[in-house]
Coordinates of C-alpha atoms and ligand atoms in Angstrom, one line a residue:
X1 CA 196.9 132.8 130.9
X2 CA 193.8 130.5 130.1
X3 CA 191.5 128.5 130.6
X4 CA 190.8 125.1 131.8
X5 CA 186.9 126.7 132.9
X6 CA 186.3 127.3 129.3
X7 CA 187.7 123.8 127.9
X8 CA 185.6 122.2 131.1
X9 CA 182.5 123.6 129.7
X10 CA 183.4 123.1 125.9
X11 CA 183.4 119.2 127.0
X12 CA 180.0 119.2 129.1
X13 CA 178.3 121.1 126.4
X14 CA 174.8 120.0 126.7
X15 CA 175.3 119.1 130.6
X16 CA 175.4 123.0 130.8
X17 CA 172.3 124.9 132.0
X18 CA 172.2 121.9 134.7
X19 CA 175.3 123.1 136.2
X20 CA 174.9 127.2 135.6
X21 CA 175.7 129.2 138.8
X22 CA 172.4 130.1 140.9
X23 CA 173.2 133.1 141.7
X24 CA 174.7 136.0 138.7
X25 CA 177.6 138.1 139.0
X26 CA 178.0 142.1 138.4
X27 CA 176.1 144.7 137.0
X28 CA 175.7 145.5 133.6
X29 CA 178.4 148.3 132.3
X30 CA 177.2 150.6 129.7
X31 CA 179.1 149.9 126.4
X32 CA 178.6 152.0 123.5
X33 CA 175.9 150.4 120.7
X34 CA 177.6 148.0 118.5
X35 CA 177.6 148.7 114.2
X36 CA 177.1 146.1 112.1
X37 CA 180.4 146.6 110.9
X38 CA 182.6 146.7 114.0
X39 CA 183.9 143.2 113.3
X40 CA 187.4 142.2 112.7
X41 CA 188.1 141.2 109.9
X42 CA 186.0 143.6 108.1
X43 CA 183.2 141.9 106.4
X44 CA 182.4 142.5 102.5
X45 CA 179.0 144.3 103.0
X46 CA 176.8 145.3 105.6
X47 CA 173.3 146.7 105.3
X48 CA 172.6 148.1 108.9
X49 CA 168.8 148.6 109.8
X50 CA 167.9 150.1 113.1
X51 CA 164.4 148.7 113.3
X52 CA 165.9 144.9 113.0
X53 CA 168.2 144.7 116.6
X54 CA 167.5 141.1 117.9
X55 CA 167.9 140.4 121.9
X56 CA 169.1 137.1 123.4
X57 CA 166.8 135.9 125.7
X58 CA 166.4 132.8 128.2
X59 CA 163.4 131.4 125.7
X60 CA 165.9 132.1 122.5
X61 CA 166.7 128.8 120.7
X62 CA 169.7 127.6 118.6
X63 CA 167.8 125.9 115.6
X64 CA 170.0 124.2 112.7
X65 CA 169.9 122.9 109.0
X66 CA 167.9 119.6 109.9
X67 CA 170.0 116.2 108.5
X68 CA 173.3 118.4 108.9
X69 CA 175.5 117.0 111.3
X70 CA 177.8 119.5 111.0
X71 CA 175.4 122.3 111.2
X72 CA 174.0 121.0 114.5
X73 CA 178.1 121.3 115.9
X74 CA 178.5 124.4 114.9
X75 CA 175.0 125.0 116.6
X76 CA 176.0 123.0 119.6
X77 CA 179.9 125.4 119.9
X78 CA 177.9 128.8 119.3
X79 CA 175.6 127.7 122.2
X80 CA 179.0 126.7 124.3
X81 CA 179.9 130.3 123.6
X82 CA 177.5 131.7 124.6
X83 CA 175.9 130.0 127.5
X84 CA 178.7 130.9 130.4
X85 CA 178.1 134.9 130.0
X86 CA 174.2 134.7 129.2
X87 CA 173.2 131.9 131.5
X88 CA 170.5 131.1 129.0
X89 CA 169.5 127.5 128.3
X90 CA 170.0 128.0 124.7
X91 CA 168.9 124.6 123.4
X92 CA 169.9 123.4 120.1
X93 CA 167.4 121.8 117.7
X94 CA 166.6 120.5 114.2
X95 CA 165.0 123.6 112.3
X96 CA 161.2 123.4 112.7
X97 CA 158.5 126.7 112.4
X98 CA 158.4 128.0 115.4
X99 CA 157.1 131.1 117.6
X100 CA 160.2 131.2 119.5
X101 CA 163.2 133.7 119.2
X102 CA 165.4 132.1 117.4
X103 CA 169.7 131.7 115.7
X104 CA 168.8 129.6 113.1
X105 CA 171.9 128.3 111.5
X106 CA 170.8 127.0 108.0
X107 CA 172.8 125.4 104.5
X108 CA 171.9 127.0 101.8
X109 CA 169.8 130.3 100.5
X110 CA 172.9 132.4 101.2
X111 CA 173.6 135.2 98.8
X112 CA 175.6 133.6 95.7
X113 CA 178.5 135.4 96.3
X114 CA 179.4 133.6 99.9
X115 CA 181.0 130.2 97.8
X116 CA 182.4 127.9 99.9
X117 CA 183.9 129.6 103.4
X118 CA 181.3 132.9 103.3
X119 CA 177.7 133.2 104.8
X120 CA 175.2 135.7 105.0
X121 CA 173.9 136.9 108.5
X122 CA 170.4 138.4 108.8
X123 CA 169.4 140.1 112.0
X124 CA 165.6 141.2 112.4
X125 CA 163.6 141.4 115.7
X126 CA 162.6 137.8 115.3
X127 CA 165.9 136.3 115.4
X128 CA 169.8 135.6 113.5
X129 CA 169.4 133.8 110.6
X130 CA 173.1 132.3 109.2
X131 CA 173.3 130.9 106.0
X132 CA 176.2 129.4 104.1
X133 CA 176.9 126.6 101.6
X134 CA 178.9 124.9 103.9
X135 CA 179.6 124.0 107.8
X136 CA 182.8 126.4 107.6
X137 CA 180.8 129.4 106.8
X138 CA 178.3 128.9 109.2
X139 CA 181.0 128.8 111.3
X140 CA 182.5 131.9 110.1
X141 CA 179.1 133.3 110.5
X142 CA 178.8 132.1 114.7
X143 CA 182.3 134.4 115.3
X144 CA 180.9 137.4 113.6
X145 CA 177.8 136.7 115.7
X146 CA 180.1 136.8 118.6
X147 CA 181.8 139.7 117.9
X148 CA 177.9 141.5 117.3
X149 CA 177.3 141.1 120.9
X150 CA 178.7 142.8 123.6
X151 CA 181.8 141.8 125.0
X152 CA 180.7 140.8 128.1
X153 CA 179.8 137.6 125.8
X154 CA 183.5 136.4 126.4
X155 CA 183.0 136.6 129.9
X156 CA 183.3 132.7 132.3
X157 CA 180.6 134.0 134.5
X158 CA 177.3 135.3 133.7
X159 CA 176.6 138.3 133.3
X160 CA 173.8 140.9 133.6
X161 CA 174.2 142.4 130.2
X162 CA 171.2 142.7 127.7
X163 CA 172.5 140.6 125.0
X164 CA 171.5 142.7 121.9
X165 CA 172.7 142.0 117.8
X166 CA 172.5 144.7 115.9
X167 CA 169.9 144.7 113.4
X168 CA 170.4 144.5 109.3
X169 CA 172.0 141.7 106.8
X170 CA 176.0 141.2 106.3
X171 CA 177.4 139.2 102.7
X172 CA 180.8 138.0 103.9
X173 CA 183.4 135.9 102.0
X174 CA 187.1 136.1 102.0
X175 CA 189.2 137.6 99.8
X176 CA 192.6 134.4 99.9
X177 CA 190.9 131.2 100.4
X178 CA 193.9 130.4 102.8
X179 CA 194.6 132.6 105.8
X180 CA 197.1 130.6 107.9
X181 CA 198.7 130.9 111.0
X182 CA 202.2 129.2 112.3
X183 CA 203.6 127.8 115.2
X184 CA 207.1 126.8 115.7
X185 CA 206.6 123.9 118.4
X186 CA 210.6 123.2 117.5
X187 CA 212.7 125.7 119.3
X188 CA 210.3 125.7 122.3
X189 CA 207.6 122.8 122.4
X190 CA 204.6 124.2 123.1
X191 CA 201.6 121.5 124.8
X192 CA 198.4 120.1 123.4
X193 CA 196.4 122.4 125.4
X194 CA 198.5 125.6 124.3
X195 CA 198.4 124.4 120.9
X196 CA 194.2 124.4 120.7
X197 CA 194.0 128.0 123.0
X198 CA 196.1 129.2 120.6
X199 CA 193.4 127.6 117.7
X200 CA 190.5 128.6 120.3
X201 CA 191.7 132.0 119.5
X202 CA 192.7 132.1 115.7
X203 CA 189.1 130.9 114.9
X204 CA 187.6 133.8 116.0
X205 CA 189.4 135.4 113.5
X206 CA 188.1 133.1 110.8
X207 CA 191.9 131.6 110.0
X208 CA 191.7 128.5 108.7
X209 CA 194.6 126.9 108.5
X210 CA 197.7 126.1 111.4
X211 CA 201.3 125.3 109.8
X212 CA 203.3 123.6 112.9
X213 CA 206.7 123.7 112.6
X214 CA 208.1 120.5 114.1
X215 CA 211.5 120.0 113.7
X216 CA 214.3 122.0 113.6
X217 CA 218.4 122.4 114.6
X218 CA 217.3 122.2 118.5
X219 CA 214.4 119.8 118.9
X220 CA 212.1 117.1 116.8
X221 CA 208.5 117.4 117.9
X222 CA 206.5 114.6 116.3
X223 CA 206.6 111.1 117.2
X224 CA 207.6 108.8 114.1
X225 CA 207.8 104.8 114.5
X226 CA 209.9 103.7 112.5
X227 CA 212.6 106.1 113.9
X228 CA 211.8 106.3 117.9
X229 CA 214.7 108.5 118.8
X230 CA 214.0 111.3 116.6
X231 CA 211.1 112.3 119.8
X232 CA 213.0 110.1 123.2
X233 CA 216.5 111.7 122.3
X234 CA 215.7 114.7 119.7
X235 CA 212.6 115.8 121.5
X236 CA 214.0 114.5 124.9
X237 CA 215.6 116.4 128.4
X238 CA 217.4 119.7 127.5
X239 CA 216.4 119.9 123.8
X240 CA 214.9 123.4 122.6
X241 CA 216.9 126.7 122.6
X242 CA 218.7 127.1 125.8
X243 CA 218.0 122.8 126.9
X244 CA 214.3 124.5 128.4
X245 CA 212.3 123.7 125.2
X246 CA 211.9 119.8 125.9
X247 CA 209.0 117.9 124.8
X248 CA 206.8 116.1 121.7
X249 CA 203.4 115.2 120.5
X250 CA 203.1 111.8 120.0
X251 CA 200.6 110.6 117.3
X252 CA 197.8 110.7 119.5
X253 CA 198.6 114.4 120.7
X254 CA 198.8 115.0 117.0
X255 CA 195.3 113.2 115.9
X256 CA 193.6 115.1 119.2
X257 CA 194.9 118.8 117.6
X258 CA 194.1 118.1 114.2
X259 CA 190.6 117.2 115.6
X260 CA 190.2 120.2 117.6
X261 CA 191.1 122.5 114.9
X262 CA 189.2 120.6 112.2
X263 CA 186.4 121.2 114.8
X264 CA 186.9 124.6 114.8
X265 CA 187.5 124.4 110.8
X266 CA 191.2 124.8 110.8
X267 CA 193.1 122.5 108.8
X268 CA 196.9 121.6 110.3
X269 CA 199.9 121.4 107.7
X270 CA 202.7 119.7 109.5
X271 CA 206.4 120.8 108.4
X272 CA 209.3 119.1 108.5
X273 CA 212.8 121.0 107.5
X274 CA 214.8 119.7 105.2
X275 CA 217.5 119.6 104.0
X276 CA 218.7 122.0 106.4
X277 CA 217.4 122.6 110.3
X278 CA 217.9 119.3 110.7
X279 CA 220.9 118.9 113.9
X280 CA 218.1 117.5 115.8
X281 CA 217.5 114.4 113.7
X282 CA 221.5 114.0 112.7
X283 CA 222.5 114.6 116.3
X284 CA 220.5 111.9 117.7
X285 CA 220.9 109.6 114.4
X286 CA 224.7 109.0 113.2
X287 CA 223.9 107.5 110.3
X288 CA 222.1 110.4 109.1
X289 CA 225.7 112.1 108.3
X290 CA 227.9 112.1 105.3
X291 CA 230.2 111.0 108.0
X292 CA 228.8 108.8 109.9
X293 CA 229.5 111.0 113.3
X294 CA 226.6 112.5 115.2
X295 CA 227.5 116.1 115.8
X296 CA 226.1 117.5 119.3
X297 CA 222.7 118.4 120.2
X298 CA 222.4 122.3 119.8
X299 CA 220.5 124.5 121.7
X300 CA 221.7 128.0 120.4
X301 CA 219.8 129.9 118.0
X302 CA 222.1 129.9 114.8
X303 CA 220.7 129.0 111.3
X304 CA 222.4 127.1 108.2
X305 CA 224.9 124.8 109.7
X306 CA 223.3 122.0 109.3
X307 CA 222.5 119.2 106.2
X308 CA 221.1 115.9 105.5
X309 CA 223.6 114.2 103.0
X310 CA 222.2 114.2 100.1
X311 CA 224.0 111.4 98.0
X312 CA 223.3 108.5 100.7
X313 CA 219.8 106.4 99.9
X314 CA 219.7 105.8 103.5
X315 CA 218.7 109.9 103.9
X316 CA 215.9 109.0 101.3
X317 CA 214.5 106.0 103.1
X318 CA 214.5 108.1 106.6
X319 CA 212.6 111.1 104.6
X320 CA 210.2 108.4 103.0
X321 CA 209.8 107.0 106.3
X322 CA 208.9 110.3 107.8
X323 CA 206.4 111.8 105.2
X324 CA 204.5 108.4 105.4
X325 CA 204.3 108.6 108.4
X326 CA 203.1 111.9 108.6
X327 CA 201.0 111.7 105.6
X328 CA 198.5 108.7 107.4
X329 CA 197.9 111.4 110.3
X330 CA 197.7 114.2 108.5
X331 CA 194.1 114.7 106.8
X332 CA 194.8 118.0 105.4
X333 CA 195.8 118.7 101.6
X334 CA 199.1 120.3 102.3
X335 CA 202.7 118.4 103.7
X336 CA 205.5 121.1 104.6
X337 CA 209.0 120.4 103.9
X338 CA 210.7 123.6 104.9
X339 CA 213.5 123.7 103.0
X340 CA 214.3 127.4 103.9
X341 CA 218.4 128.4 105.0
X342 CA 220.2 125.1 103.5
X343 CA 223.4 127.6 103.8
X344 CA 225.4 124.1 104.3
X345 CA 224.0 122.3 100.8
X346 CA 225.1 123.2 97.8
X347 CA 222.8 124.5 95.2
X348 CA 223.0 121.4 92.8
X349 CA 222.7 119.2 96.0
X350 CA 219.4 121.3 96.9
X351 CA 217.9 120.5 93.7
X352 CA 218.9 116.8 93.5
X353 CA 217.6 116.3 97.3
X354 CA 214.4 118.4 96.7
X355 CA 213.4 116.4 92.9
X356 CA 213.6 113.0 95.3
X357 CA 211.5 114.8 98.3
X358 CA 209.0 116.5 95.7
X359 CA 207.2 113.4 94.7
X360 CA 207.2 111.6 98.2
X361 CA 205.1 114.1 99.3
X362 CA 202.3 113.3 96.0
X363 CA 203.2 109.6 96.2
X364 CA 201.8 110.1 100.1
X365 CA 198.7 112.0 99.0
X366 CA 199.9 115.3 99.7
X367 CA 200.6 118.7 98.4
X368 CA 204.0 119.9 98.5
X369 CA 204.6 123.0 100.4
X370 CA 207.7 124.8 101.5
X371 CA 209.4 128.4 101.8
X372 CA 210.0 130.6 98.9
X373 CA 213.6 128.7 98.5
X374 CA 211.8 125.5 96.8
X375 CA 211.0 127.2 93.9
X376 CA 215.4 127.2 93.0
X377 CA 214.3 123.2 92.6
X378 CA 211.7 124.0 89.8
X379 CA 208.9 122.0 91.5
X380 CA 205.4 120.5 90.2
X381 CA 202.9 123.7 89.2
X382 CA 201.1 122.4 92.4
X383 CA 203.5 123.2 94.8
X384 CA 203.1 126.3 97.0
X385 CA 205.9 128.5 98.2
X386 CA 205.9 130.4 101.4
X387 CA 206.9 133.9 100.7
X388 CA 209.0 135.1 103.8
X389 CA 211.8 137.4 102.3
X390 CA 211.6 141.0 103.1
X391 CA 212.2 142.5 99.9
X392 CA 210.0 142.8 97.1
X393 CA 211.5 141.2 94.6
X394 CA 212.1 137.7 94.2
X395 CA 213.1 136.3 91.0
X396 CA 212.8 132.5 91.9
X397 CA 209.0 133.0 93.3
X398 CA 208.1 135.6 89.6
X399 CA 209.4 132.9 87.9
X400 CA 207.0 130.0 89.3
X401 CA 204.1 132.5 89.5
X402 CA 204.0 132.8 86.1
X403 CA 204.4 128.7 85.5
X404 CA 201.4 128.3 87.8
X405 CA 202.7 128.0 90.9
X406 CA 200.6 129.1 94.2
X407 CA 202.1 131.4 97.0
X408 CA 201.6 132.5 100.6
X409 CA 202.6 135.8 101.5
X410 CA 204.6 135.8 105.1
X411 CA 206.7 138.4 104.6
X412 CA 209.0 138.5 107.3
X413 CA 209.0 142.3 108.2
X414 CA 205.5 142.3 108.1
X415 CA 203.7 139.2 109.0
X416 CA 206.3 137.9 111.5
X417 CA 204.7 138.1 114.7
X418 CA 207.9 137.1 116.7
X419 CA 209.6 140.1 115.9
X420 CA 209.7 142.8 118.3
X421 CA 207.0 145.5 118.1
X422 CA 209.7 148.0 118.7
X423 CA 213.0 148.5 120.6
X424 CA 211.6 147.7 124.3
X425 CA 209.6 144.7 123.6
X426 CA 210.6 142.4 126.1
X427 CA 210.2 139.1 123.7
X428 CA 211.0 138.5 119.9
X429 CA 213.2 139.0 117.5
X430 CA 214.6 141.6 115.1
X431 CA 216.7 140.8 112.3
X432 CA 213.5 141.4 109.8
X433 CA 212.0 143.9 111.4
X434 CA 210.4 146.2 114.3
X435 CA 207.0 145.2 113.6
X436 CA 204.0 147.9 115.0
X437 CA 200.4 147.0 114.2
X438 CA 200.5 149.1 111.5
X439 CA 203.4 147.8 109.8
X440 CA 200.9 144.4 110.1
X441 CA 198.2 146.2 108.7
X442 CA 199.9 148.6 106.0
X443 CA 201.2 146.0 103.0
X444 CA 198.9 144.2 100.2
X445 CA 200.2 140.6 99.8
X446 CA 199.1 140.8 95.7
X447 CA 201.2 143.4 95.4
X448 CA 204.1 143.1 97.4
X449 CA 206.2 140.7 95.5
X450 CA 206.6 142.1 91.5
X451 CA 205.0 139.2 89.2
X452 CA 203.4 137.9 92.1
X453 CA 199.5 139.1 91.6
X454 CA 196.1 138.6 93.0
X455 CA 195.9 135.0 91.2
X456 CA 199.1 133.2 92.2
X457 CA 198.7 134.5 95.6
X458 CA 196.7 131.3 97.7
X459 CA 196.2 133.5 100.7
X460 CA 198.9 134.8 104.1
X461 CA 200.3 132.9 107.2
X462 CA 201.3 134.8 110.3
X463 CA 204.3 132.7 111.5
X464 CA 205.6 132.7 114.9
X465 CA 208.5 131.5 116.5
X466 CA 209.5 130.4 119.2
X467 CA 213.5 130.9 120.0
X468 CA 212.4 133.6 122.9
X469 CA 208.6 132.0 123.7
X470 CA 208.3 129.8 126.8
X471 CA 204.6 129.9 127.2
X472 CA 200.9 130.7 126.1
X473 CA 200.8 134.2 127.8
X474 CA 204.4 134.9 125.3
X475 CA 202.2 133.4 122.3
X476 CA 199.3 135.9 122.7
X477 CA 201.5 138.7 123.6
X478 CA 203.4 138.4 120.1
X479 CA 200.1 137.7 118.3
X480 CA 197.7 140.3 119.7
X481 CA 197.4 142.2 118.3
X482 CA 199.0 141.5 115.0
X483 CA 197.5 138.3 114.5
X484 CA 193.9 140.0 113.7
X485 CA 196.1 142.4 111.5
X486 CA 196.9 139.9 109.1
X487 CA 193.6 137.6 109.4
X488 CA 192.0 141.2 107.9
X489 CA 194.2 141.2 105.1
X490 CA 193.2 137.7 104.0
X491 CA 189.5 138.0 104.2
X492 CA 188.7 141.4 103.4
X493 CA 188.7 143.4 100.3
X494 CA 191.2 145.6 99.3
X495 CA 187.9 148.3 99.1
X496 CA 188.0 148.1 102.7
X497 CA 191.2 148.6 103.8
X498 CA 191.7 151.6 106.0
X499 CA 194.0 151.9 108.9
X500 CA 191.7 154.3 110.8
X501 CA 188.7 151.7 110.8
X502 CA 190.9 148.7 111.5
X503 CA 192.4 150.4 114.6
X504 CA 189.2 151.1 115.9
X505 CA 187.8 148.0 115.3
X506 CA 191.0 146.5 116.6
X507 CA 190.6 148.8 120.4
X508 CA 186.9 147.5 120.6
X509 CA 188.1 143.8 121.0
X510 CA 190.7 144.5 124.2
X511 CA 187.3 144.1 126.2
X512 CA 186.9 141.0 125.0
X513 CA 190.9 139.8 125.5
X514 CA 190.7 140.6 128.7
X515 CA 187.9 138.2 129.5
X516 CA 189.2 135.6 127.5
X517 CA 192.4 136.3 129.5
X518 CA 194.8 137.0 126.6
X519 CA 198.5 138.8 127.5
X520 CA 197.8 141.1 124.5
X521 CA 200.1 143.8 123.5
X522 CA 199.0 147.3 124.6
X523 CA 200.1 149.4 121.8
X524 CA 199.7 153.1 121.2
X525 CA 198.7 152.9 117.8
X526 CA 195.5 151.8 118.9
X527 CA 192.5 153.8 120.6
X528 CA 191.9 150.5 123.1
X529 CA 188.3 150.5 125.4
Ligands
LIG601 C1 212.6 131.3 107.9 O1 212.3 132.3 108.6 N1 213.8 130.8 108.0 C2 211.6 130.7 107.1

């Protein structure tokens, strides 16, 4: 459950200490000290010193790169963070030499080896300096921050806690410079405001991109002009699995979550499904059949009936229509075009319908992405496949790695995080897999698929979805704790994996779910506070 206190404040950010409660809440409880390394995911190098532990105080100040715009945000959501618990003022201002205790959040001067999403975190007595090339990593840098302090940090209400950092320096980069995440808004629609709690939550987590899954068999999620009943009738009354899934985001819905993950440096790929998963669309548009008969709405939960037909131009000018569309609200590199379970198109008609989708997607500006099935249509070496098999070979996905082609590794019986976690898990699915969180944990993705290797592979997406999910709490109880399971294997190094670390780490953030109010899943693999 979540939230609206936390969104409240987010919006009256500098409004804040005006408006703190008088009078503070509960005693402090004692929590064991904090390491430098008890962060999640596990950060590339940390250099602990004992003499350097920092303490957040009322006079401590949030000072950022001056003429950075972009710093001074990430200054001003790192004070939003941490204001409610500490009660502190915690003003944000342009860099300047000061005698104040200080976060100084600064671009540039950050070990070499940081690139483009890494930073480097210094914590003496004086203060947390962050520095990174870019605003991402100095975002990256505030939830590792966050994570340093106790967990009563996540707490709505303030708190008597001392607020101490742990002192030394941490180097952190990722390993995949894409660790995605993915939401299936298609067999149930799932709100704006679920949407960006869900976000809210990845980016602690430092994923950076959110794949939404729009359209499938039982319901068409995104509002597109030029064909109005794809969302009125398609997204209408008694679409979704069982008729309880209704709902759409119009463009506006769209532009606000794109802007609120972009804030939060997450980058959203829209997918559409074709040439298959597509009832919703033919159902509500007759003319989208070979023919010319609009077959029911569906609401079950079966895959590979459906098809677009594939030698009609008028299919081509609705999927034109579509990506455009999409493309202008889309400011992210990537446009998903599914193209997964086409059980009802033939293989040559695949091939033919994917070579006239494939360069819509560039002609719009975008890159073409879709699962591991696109590769049967030899696309462009700048196409990405979505790994989501369960095996570990895949002849198709070798094939394009070795021409060039990127991949993401989702594979289903591991990165899944709507399959059940074992035989009593009240939500989910389990055609892939029982999935525990160390299933999640235990796989390499540069090594999981043979002739797919640490250089074609572009990073991992946790998919999730939603033929059993009706609301935020069944999100976050599929996610967590597997979500953080899978954002580890896309940042950290291979050096550090080690399933006894990661499940301790993983028990020292429950304290913090339960403040931010997450349904997590309690499982006995992990050692929880
Ligand atoms: C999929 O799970 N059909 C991509």
């Amino acid at each position: 459950m979540r939230r609206t206190v936390t969104r409240l404040l987010a919006m009256t950010a500098l409004a804040l200490p005006l408006i703190l409660p008088a009078t503070p809440a509960t005693a402090a409880p004692t929590t064991p000290a904090r390491q430098l390394a008890d962060v999640i995911p596990a950060p590339v190098e940390t250099r602990p010193d004992a003499r350097g532990t920092f303490q957040i105080s009322p006079l401590t100040v949030i000072r950022t790169a001056p003429g950075s715009v972009d710093a001074w945000q990430v200054g001003r959501q790192l004070a939003d963070t941490l204001r409610p618990a500490t009660g502190y003022p915690l003003p944000v201002l342009p860099v300047r030499a000061t005698p104040l205790p200080e976060i100084a959040l600064l671009i540039g001067g950050a070990d070499s080896r940081v690139g483009q999403q890494g930073y480097q975190l210094d914590v003496t007595r004086r203060g947390v300096t962050i520095r990174a090339n870019t605003p991402a990593g100095l975002f990256a840098g505030t939830q590792t921050l966050r994570q340093l302090l106790p967990a009563d940090i996540e707490s709505p209400q303030r708190q008597r806690t001392t607020w101490t950092v742990p002192g030394g320096r941490i180097v952190d980069y990722p390993r995949f410079s894409y660790r995605g995440a993915m939401l299936d808004l298609a067999r149930h629609f799932h709100t704006v405001d679920e949407i960006t709690a869900y976000v809210d939550l990845l980016s602690q987590y430092k994923i950076n991109y959110l794949h939404l899954h729009l359209t499938d068999d039982q319901g068409w999620r995104i509002q597109i002009d030029s064909w109005p009943r794809l969302t009125s009738v398609g997204g209408g009354p008694g679409t979704g699995v069982d008729g309880v899934g209704p709902g759409y985001l119009t463009k506006a819905d769209y532009k606000a979550v794109v802007a609120y993950a972009a804030a939060r440096h997450i980058t959203i790929i829209p997918e559409i499904d074709m040439p298959g998963h597509t009832n919703a669309a033919q159902s509500t548009y007759p003319e989208l059949n070979c023919d010319g008969v609009a077959p029911p709405p569906r609401t079950d939960t079966a895959v590979g009936y459906s098809s677009l037909c594939i030698n009609d131009e008028l299919t081509y000018r609705f999927v034109e229509d579509v990506i455009r569309e999409l493309a202008a609200i889309t400011p992210g590199p990537f446009l998903h075009i599914g193209g997964d379970e086409a059980h009802a198109t033939t293989d040559e008609d695949y091939r033919t319908f994917m070579q006239r989708v494939l360069p819509l997607v560039s002609k719009y500006g975008k890159r073409a992405y879709g699962w591991n099935e696109i590769m049967q249509a030899d696309p462009p070496t700048d196409a990405v496949a979505q790994f989501w098999g369960t095996g570990t070979t895949n002849t198709d996905l070798a094939e394009a790695a070795a021409r060039g082609n990127k991949v993401i590794m989702s594979p289903a019986n591991k990165a899944y995080l709507d399959m059940k976690y074992d035989r009593n898990t009240r939500l989910g699915l389990s055609w892939a897999a029982y999935i525990e969180v160390s299933d999640a944990y235990g796989w390499d993705p540069a090594t999981r698929v043979a002739g797919v290797g640490e250089n074609a592979v572009l990073g991992v997406e946790a998919p999730l979805w939603s033929e059993t999910l009706r609301s935020l709490d069944d999100i976050e109880y599929m996610a967590f704790p597997r979500l953080p399971a899978i954002a580890e294997l896309g940042w950290s190094t291979t050096a550090s994996h080690n399933w006894e670390s990661f499940r301790t780490r993983l028990g020292q953030q429950a304290p913090r779910w339960r403040l931010q109010q997450v349904d997590f899943y309690p499982s006995p693999q992990v050692p929880w506070r």
